[in-house]
Short mmCIF file of C-alpha atoms in Angstrom, two decimals:
data_model
loop_
_atom_site.label_atom_id
_atom_site.label_comp_id
_atom_site.label_asym_id
_atom_site.label_seq_id
_atom_site.Cartn_x
_atom_site.Cartn_y
_atom_site.Cartn_z
CA MET A 1 2.16 8.31 28.12
CA ASN A 2 -0.10 11.63 26.63
CA GLY A 3 -2.91 9.24 24.73
CA ILE A 4 -4.14 9.40 21.97
CA GLU A 5 -3.83 12.73 19.63
CA THR A 6 -5.99 13.47 17.06
CA ILE A 7 -7.54 16.19 14.73
CA ALA A 8 -10.51 13.95 14.10
CA SER A 9 -13.88 13.89 15.79
CA GLY A 10 -16.50 10.74 15.79
CA PRO A 11 -18.04 12.83 12.86
CA MET A 12 -15.07 12.75 10.66
CA TRP A 13 -14.39 9.24 11.29
CA ALA A 14 -17.96 8.21 10.88
CA GLY A 15 -18.01 9.90 7.69
CA PHE A 16 -14.34 8.81 6.11
CA VAL A 17 -15.36 5.04 7.28
CA GLY A 18 -19.08 5.66 4.92
CA PHE A 19 -17.40 7.23 1.91
CA VAL A 20 -14.58 4.21 2.36
CA LEU A 21 -17.79 1.84 2.50
CA VAL A 22 -20.28 3.02 0.16
CA MET A 23 -17.16 2.87 -2.70
CA LEU A 24 -15.89 -0.54 -1.50
CA ALA A 25 -20.22 -1.47 -2.27
CA LEU A 26 -19.88 0.66 -5.42
CA ASP A 27 -17.07 -1.58 -6.55
CA LEU A 28 -18.51 -5.18 -6.14
CA PHE A 29 -21.81 -4.55 -6.43
CA VAL A 30 -22.28 -1.30 -8.89
CA PHE A 31 -19.20 -1.68 -11.07
CA GLY A 32 -18.75 -6.03 -11.29
CA GLY A 33 -15.27 -5.88 -9.20
CA ASN A 34 -16.38 -9.02 -8.07
CA LYS A 35 -16.81 -10.63 -11.47
CA ALA A 36 -13.64 -11.94 -13.64
CA HIS A 37 -12.79 -9.16 -15.84
CA LYS A 38 -10.14 -8.22 -18.02
CA VAL A 39 -9.09 -4.71 -17.22
CA GLY A 40 -6.98 -2.79 -19.89
CA VAL A 41 -5.00 0.41 -19.70
CA LYS A 42 -7.91 3.38 -20.50
CA GLU A 43 -9.88 1.57 -17.67
CA ALA A 44 -7.06 1.52 -15.33
CA GLY A 45 -5.97 4.94 -15.92
CA LEU A 46 -9.26 6.19 -15.32
CA TRP A 47 -9.65 4.84 -12.48
CA SER A 48 -6.15 5.57 -11.08
CA ILE A 49 -6.87 9.66 -11.80
CA ALA A 50 -10.01 9.46 -10.28
CA TRP A 51 -8.75 7.93 -6.75
CA VAL A 52 -5.75 10.91 -7.22
CA SER A 53 -7.89 12.71 -7.19
CA MET A 54 -10.37 11.75 -4.65
CA ALA A 55 -7.52 12.01 -2.07
CA LEU A 56 -6.41 15.28 -3.00
CA LEU A 57 -10.07 17.05 -2.96
CA PHE A 58 -10.19 15.07 0.53
CA ASN A 59 -7.11 16.76 1.18
CA GLY A 60 -8.37 19.82 -0.07
CA GLY A 61 -11.65 19.68 2.11
CA LEU A 62 -9.26 18.83 5.46
CA TRP A 63 -7.04 21.65 4.80
CA TRP A 64 -10.18 24.35 4.80
CA TYR A 65 -12.18 22.48 7.54
CA LEU A 66 -9.61 23.07 9.87
CA LYS A 67 -8.63 26.39 8.71
CA THR A 68 -11.76 27.11 10.07
CA THR A 69 -11.99 25.37 13.22
CA VAL A 70 -8.52 25.30 14.28
CA GLY A 71 -6.55 28.20 11.79
CA ALA A 72 -4.38 28.13 9.63
CA ASP A 73 -1.15 26.82 11.06
CA VAL A 74 -2.36 23.61 11.77
CA ALA A 75 -4.42 22.79 8.71
CA ASP A 76 -1.48 23.39 6.71
CA GLN A 77 0.93 20.92 8.74
CA LYS A 78 -1.75 18.61 8.48
CA ALA A 79 -2.32 18.59 4.57
CA LEU A 80 1.74 18.72 4.31
CA GLU A 81 1.74 15.16 6.66
CA PHE A 82 -1.89 13.44 4.95
CA LEU A 83 -0.02 14.58 1.30
CA SER A 84 3.87 13.41 2.68
CA GLY A 85 1.69 9.68 4.33
CA TYR A 86 0.43 9.43 0.64
CA LEU A 87 2.89 9.93 -1.42
CA ILE A 88 4.99 7.53 0.77
CA GLU A 89 2.66 4.60 0.60
CA LYS A 90 1.41 4.98 -2.83
CA ALA A 91 5.62 4.68 -3.79
CA LEU A 92 5.31 1.94 -1.22
CA SER A 93 2.72 -0.17 -2.97
CA VAL A 94 4.36 0.25 -6.70
CA ASP A 95 6.89 -2.52 -5.35
CA ASN A 96 3.92 -3.70 -3.31
CA ILE A 97 3.40 -4.16 -7.12
CA PHE A 98 6.19 -5.88 -8.67
CA VAL A 99 5.25 -8.69 -6.45
CA PHE A 100 1.90 -9.28 -6.91
CA LEU A 101 2.99 -9.65 -10.77
CA MET A 102 5.39 -11.52 -9.68
CA ILE A 103 2.56 -14.09 -7.90
CA PHE A 104 0.11 -13.72 -10.92
CA THR A 105 2.83 -14.90 -13.18
CA ALA A 106 4.16 -17.55 -11.21
CA PHE A 107 0.78 -19.39 -10.80
CA GLN A 108 -0.60 -18.41 -14.39
CA VAL A 109 -3.74 -15.81 -13.33
CA PRO A 110 -5.03 -14.87 -16.49
CA GLN A 111 -5.98 -11.02 -16.27
CA GLN A 112 -9.86 -11.37 -15.92
CA TYR A 113 -9.33 -13.36 -12.80
CA GLN A 114 -6.31 -11.02 -11.05
CA ARG A 115 -8.91 -8.15 -10.77
CA ARG A 116 -11.14 -10.46 -8.75
CA VAL A 117 -8.40 -11.33 -6.27
CA LEU A 118 -7.27 -8.18 -6.05
CA VAL A 119 -10.87 -6.68 -5.16
CA TYR A 120 -10.96 -8.93 -2.08
CA GLY A 121 -7.22 -8.18 -1.49
CA VAL A 122 -7.90 -4.74 -1.03
CA LEU A 123 -10.48 -5.77 1.22
CA GLY A 124 -8.61 -7.74 3.55
CA ALA A 125 -5.83 -4.72 3.30
CA ILE A 126 -8.47 -2.15 4.62
CA VAL A 127 -9.35 -4.58 7.33
CA MET A 128 -5.03 -5.59 8.50
CA ARG A 129 -3.93 -2.00 8.25
CA ALA A 130 -7.38 -0.57 10.57
CA VAL A 131 -6.06 -2.97 13.03
CA MET A 132 -1.97 -2.45 12.89
CA ILE A 133 -2.90 1.61 12.61
CA GLY A 134 -4.92 1.54 15.33
CA ALA A 135 -2.36 -0.70 17.38
CA GLY A 136 0.44 2.01 16.33
CA ALA A 137 -1.26 4.43 17.55
CA TRP A 138 -2.02 2.87 20.84
CA VAL A 139 1.80 1.79 20.89
CA VAL A 140 3.53 5.23 20.17
CA SER A 141 1.50 7.56 22.50
CA GLU A 142 1.96 4.90 25.28
CA PHE A 143 5.40 4.35 24.74
CA SER A 144 7.23 6.79 22.02
CA TRP A 145 10.53 5.21 22.43
CA VAL A 146 9.07 3.09 19.51
CA LEU A 147 9.66 5.42 17.28
CA TYR A 148 12.85 4.79 17.96
CA VAL A 149 12.49 1.08 17.16
CA PHE A 150 10.42 1.75 14.52
CA GLY A 151 13.19 3.98 12.78
CA ALA A 152 15.86 1.51 13.15
CA PHE A 153 13.64 -1.59 11.54
CA LEU A 154 13.28 0.94 9.13
CA LEU A 155 16.80 1.53 8.62
CA LEU A 156 17.59 -2.18 8.29
CA THR A 157 14.24 -2.60 6.33
CA GLY A 158 16.00 0.02 3.57
CA MET A 159 19.68 -1.42 3.93
CA ARG A 160 18.29 -5.00 3.10
CA MET A 161 16.41 -3.59 -0.18
CA LEU A 162 19.53 -1.98 -1.52
CA VAL A 163 21.51 -4.94 -1.14
CA ALA A 164 18.75 -7.67 -2.14
CA ALA A 165 16.91 -5.37 -4.55
CA ASP A 166 17.86 -8.05 -7.55
CA LYS A 167 16.64 -11.09 -5.92
CA GLU A 168 13.67 -13.20 -6.65
CA PRO A 169 11.85 -15.09 -4.62
CA ASP A 170 10.22 -18.39 -4.77
CA VAL A 171 6.87 -17.62 -4.21
CA LYS A 172 5.93 -21.14 -4.43
CA GLN A 173 7.79 -22.17 -2.34
CA SER A 174 7.03 -19.28 0.74
CA PRO A 175 5.65 -20.21 4.26
CA VAL A 176 2.31 -19.00 3.49
CA MET A 177 2.17 -21.57 0.77
CA ARG A 178 3.53 -24.40 2.34
CA PHE A 179 1.31 -24.33 5.31
CA ALA A 180 -1.93 -23.64 3.20
CA ARG A 181 -0.98 -26.47 0.96
CA LYS A 182 -0.30 -28.82 4.77
CA HIS A 183 -3.53 -27.54 5.78
CA LEU A 184 -6.21 -27.14 3.18
CA ARG A 185 -7.95 -29.49 0.98
CA VAL A 186 -6.49 -27.61 -2.51
CA ALA A 187 -8.39 -29.14 -5.35
CA GLU A 188 -5.56 -28.57 -8.28
CA GLY A 189 -6.81 -27.70 -11.93
CA ASP A 190 -7.85 -24.58 -13.34
CA HIS A 191 -11.98 -23.62 -11.67
CA GLY A 192 -12.00 -20.46 -13.51
CA GLU A 193 -13.08 -17.53 -11.14
CA LYS A 194 -13.90 -19.66 -7.91
CA PHE A 195 -12.22 -20.09 -4.41
CA PHE A 196 -14.12 -22.87 -3.48
CA VAL A 197 -15.37 -25.84 -5.20
CA ALA A 198 -17.01 -29.04 -3.45
CA ALA A 199 -17.26 -32.56 -4.69
CA ASN A 200 -18.46 -35.68 -2.88
CA GLY A 201 -19.75 -33.04 0.02
CA ILE A 202 -16.12 -32.36 0.16
CA ARG A 203 -15.37 -28.57 0.35
CA TYR A 204 -11.91 -27.62 -1.11
CA VAL A 205 -9.95 -24.21 -1.28
CA THR A 206 -8.85 -23.70 -5.43
CA PRO A 207 -5.32 -22.36 -6.53
CA LEU A 208 -6.75 -18.67 -6.68
CA PHE A 209 -7.66 -18.98 -3.14
CA LEU A 210 -4.10 -19.63 -2.78
CA VAL A 211 -3.24 -16.82 -4.56
CA LEU A 212 -5.34 -14.43 -3.09
CA LEU A 213 -3.82 -15.94 0.51
CA LEU A 214 -0.55 -14.91 -0.69
CA ILE A 215 -1.49 -12.14 -1.69
CA GLU A 216 -2.78 -10.96 1.37
CA ALA A 217 0.11 -12.22 3.19
CA THR A 218 2.10 -10.02 0.78
CA ASP A 219 0.43 -7.16 1.84
CA LEU A 220 1.00 -7.39 5.56
CA ILE A 221 4.26 -7.57 5.08
CA PHE A 222 4.52 -4.63 3.07
CA ALA A 223 1.80 -2.89 5.38
CA VAL A 224 5.12 -2.90 8.54
CA ASP A 225 7.22 -1.13 6.25
CA SER A 226 4.56 1.71 5.35
CA ILE A 227 2.80 2.09 8.49
CA PRO A 228 5.83 3.12 10.10
CA ALA A 229 7.04 5.31 7.35
CA ILE A 230 3.77 6.96 7.66
CA PHE A 231 4.49 7.16 11.93
CA ALA A 232 7.53 9.06 11.31
CA ILE A 233 5.99 12.10 9.52
CA THR A 234 2.79 11.87 11.79
CA THR A 235 1.23 10.15 14.72
CA ASP A 236 -2.44 11.59 14.79
CA PRO A 237 -4.17 8.42 13.43
CA PHE A 238 -6.58 9.75 11.46
CA ILE A 239 -3.85 11.50 8.70
CA VAL A 240 -2.65 8.19 8.96
CA PHE A 241 -5.33 5.93 8.28
CA THR A 242 -6.94 8.24 5.59
CA SER A 243 -3.75 8.84 3.61
CA ASN A 244 -2.87 4.65 3.71
CA LEU A 245 -6.34 3.92 2.91
CA PHE A 246 -6.15 6.24 -0.40
CA ALA A 247 -3.07 4.79 -1.40
CA ILE A 248 -4.79 1.09 -0.58
CA LEU A 249 -7.84 1.71 -2.46
CA GLY A 250 -6.65 3.02 -5.77
CA LEU A 251 -4.31 0.02 -5.35
CA ARG A 252 -5.58 -2.50 -7.79
CA ALA A 253 -6.23 0.53 -10.76
CA LEU A 254 -2.43 1.57 -10.34
CA TYR A 255 -1.38 -2.48 -11.24
CA PHE A 256 -3.08 -2.65 -14.14
CA LEU A 257 -1.98 0.64 -15.08
CA LEU A 258 1.73 -0.26 -14.79
CA VAL A 259 1.49 -4.03 -15.27
CA ASP A 260 2.82 -3.57 -18.57
CA MET A 261 5.41 -1.33 -17.72
CA ALA A 262 6.70 -2.96 -14.59
CA ASP A 263 10.18 -3.66 -16.18
CA ARG A 264 10.62 -0.36 -17.27
CA PHE A 265 11.06 0.35 -13.67
CA HIS A 266 13.39 -1.75 -12.24
CA LEU A 267 15.28 1.25 -10.67
CA LEU A 268 12.27 2.13 -8.94
CA LYS A 269 13.05 -0.64 -6.22
CA TYR A 270 16.49 1.20 -5.12
CA GLY A 271 14.58 4.45 -4.93
CA LEU A 272 12.22 3.07 -2.66
CA ALA A 273 14.57 1.25 -0.59
CA MET A 274 16.65 4.92 -0.08
CA VAL A 275 13.00 6.27 0.91
CA LEU A 276 12.86 3.70 4.01
CA THR A 277 16.29 4.11 4.84
CA PHE A 278 16.61 7.86 4.83
CA ILE A 279 13.40 7.70 6.62
CA GLY A 280 14.26 5.45 9.44
CA THR A 281 17.43 7.92 9.71
CA LYS A 282 14.97 10.66 10.05
CA MET A 283 13.44 8.95 12.83
CA LEU A 284 16.52 8.01 14.54
CA ILE A 285 18.02 11.86 14.94
CA MET A 286 14.33 13.24 16.10
CA PRO A 287 16.10 13.71 19.35
CA TRP A 288 18.66 16.39 17.69
CA TYR A 289 17.10 16.76 14.63
CA HIS A 290 13.47 17.61 13.97
CA MET A 291 13.22 17.60 10.05
CA PRO A 292 10.02 19.77 8.89
CA VAL A 293 7.21 17.88 7.09
CA GLN A 294 8.48 19.88 3.62
CA ALA A 295 11.57 19.16 3.79
CA SER A 296 10.71 15.00 3.93
CA LEU A 297 7.92 15.59 1.64
CA THR A 298 10.79 16.69 -1.28
CA VAL A 299 13.10 14.00 0.10
CA VAL A 300 11.17 11.42 -0.57
CA ALA A 301 9.56 12.92 -4.17
CA VAL A 302 13.00 13.85 -4.81
CA LEU A 303 13.81 9.83 -4.12
CA ILE A 304 10.90 8.27 -6.33
CA ALA A 305 11.45 10.64 -9.16
CA GLY A 306 14.87 9.83 -9.39
CA SER A 307 14.75 6.84 -9.92
CA CYS A 308 11.48 6.77 -12.35
CA ILE A 309 13.32 9.01 -14.76
CA ALA A 310 16.81 6.95 -14.27
CA SER A 311 14.74 4.02 -14.90
CA LEU A 312 13.21 5.17 -18.36
CA TYR A 313 16.09 6.49 -19.39
CA VAL A 314 17.84 3.31 -19.21
CA ALA A 315 15.32 1.17 -20.35
CA ARG A 316 15.34 3.90 -23.23
CA LYS A 317 18.97 3.45 -23.93
CA HIS A 318 18.54 0.16 -23.88
CA ASP A 319 16.01 -0.37 -26.16
CA ALA A 320 18.05 2.33 -28.21
CA ASN A 321 21.61 -0.32 -28.12
#
């Protein structure tokens, strides 16, 4: 019960939150993120490069600032923690993307409307994750044994993913959809990019709004996996929050970059399941062995890269036959 420990000062928190708000405002009102628009591979690729570059520049800036204020050892440690957290969240978000694609396909959402749904989905994800990270940081600081609960949960989740990696859920019959259709007035049919329509003085939600609800619920479920995974690397809420948000901010661009290649990375789910299993095990053995951040980063990178390479190899072999 030592309280929440972080390397961030008030101005650092304010600066990062300000940066996020500016980028979201630019996306919504300058780059037309709230308008229907079909995103091509080139545009998605450029945005993906931009977001990854900004994350790395932020990490470099954080390292330099900490090196000049508190010393190289702390700077090196925090930079590695950020990079590890960012890589884990980025990797787990790929599984998120596969589910997004499944949802859009099931509801036959045209690609030009998918961008708008994902913009508001990202906004909701940022709010949800900020609340979850804040709550998680407080719980961990007050009850350190919770980390072992996180570890057991991640271990079981990883094992369950390994067993059920090839099973696809029926998204149209999910509890979220059943609840929404029971309690909301839904205007069936195609209403373009609108989330709400009015008829005879009554306001209705559109099927596109139901898709948005399902996207938000999906991200919430994935956050329950990814946030404890980053707490396995660091309990500093600033590092957890910034690494998480940089990965989330680049999620939409990554979706449109990978949407046409999803089938080629069919083994990635096994790699992600092994990542969760590894992180859960790492958390459970902490009383006896504390694995260095460098080693954790290496293992995670090898598992992700290995599953991607194996996926591409199998896909190429299948194409050749």
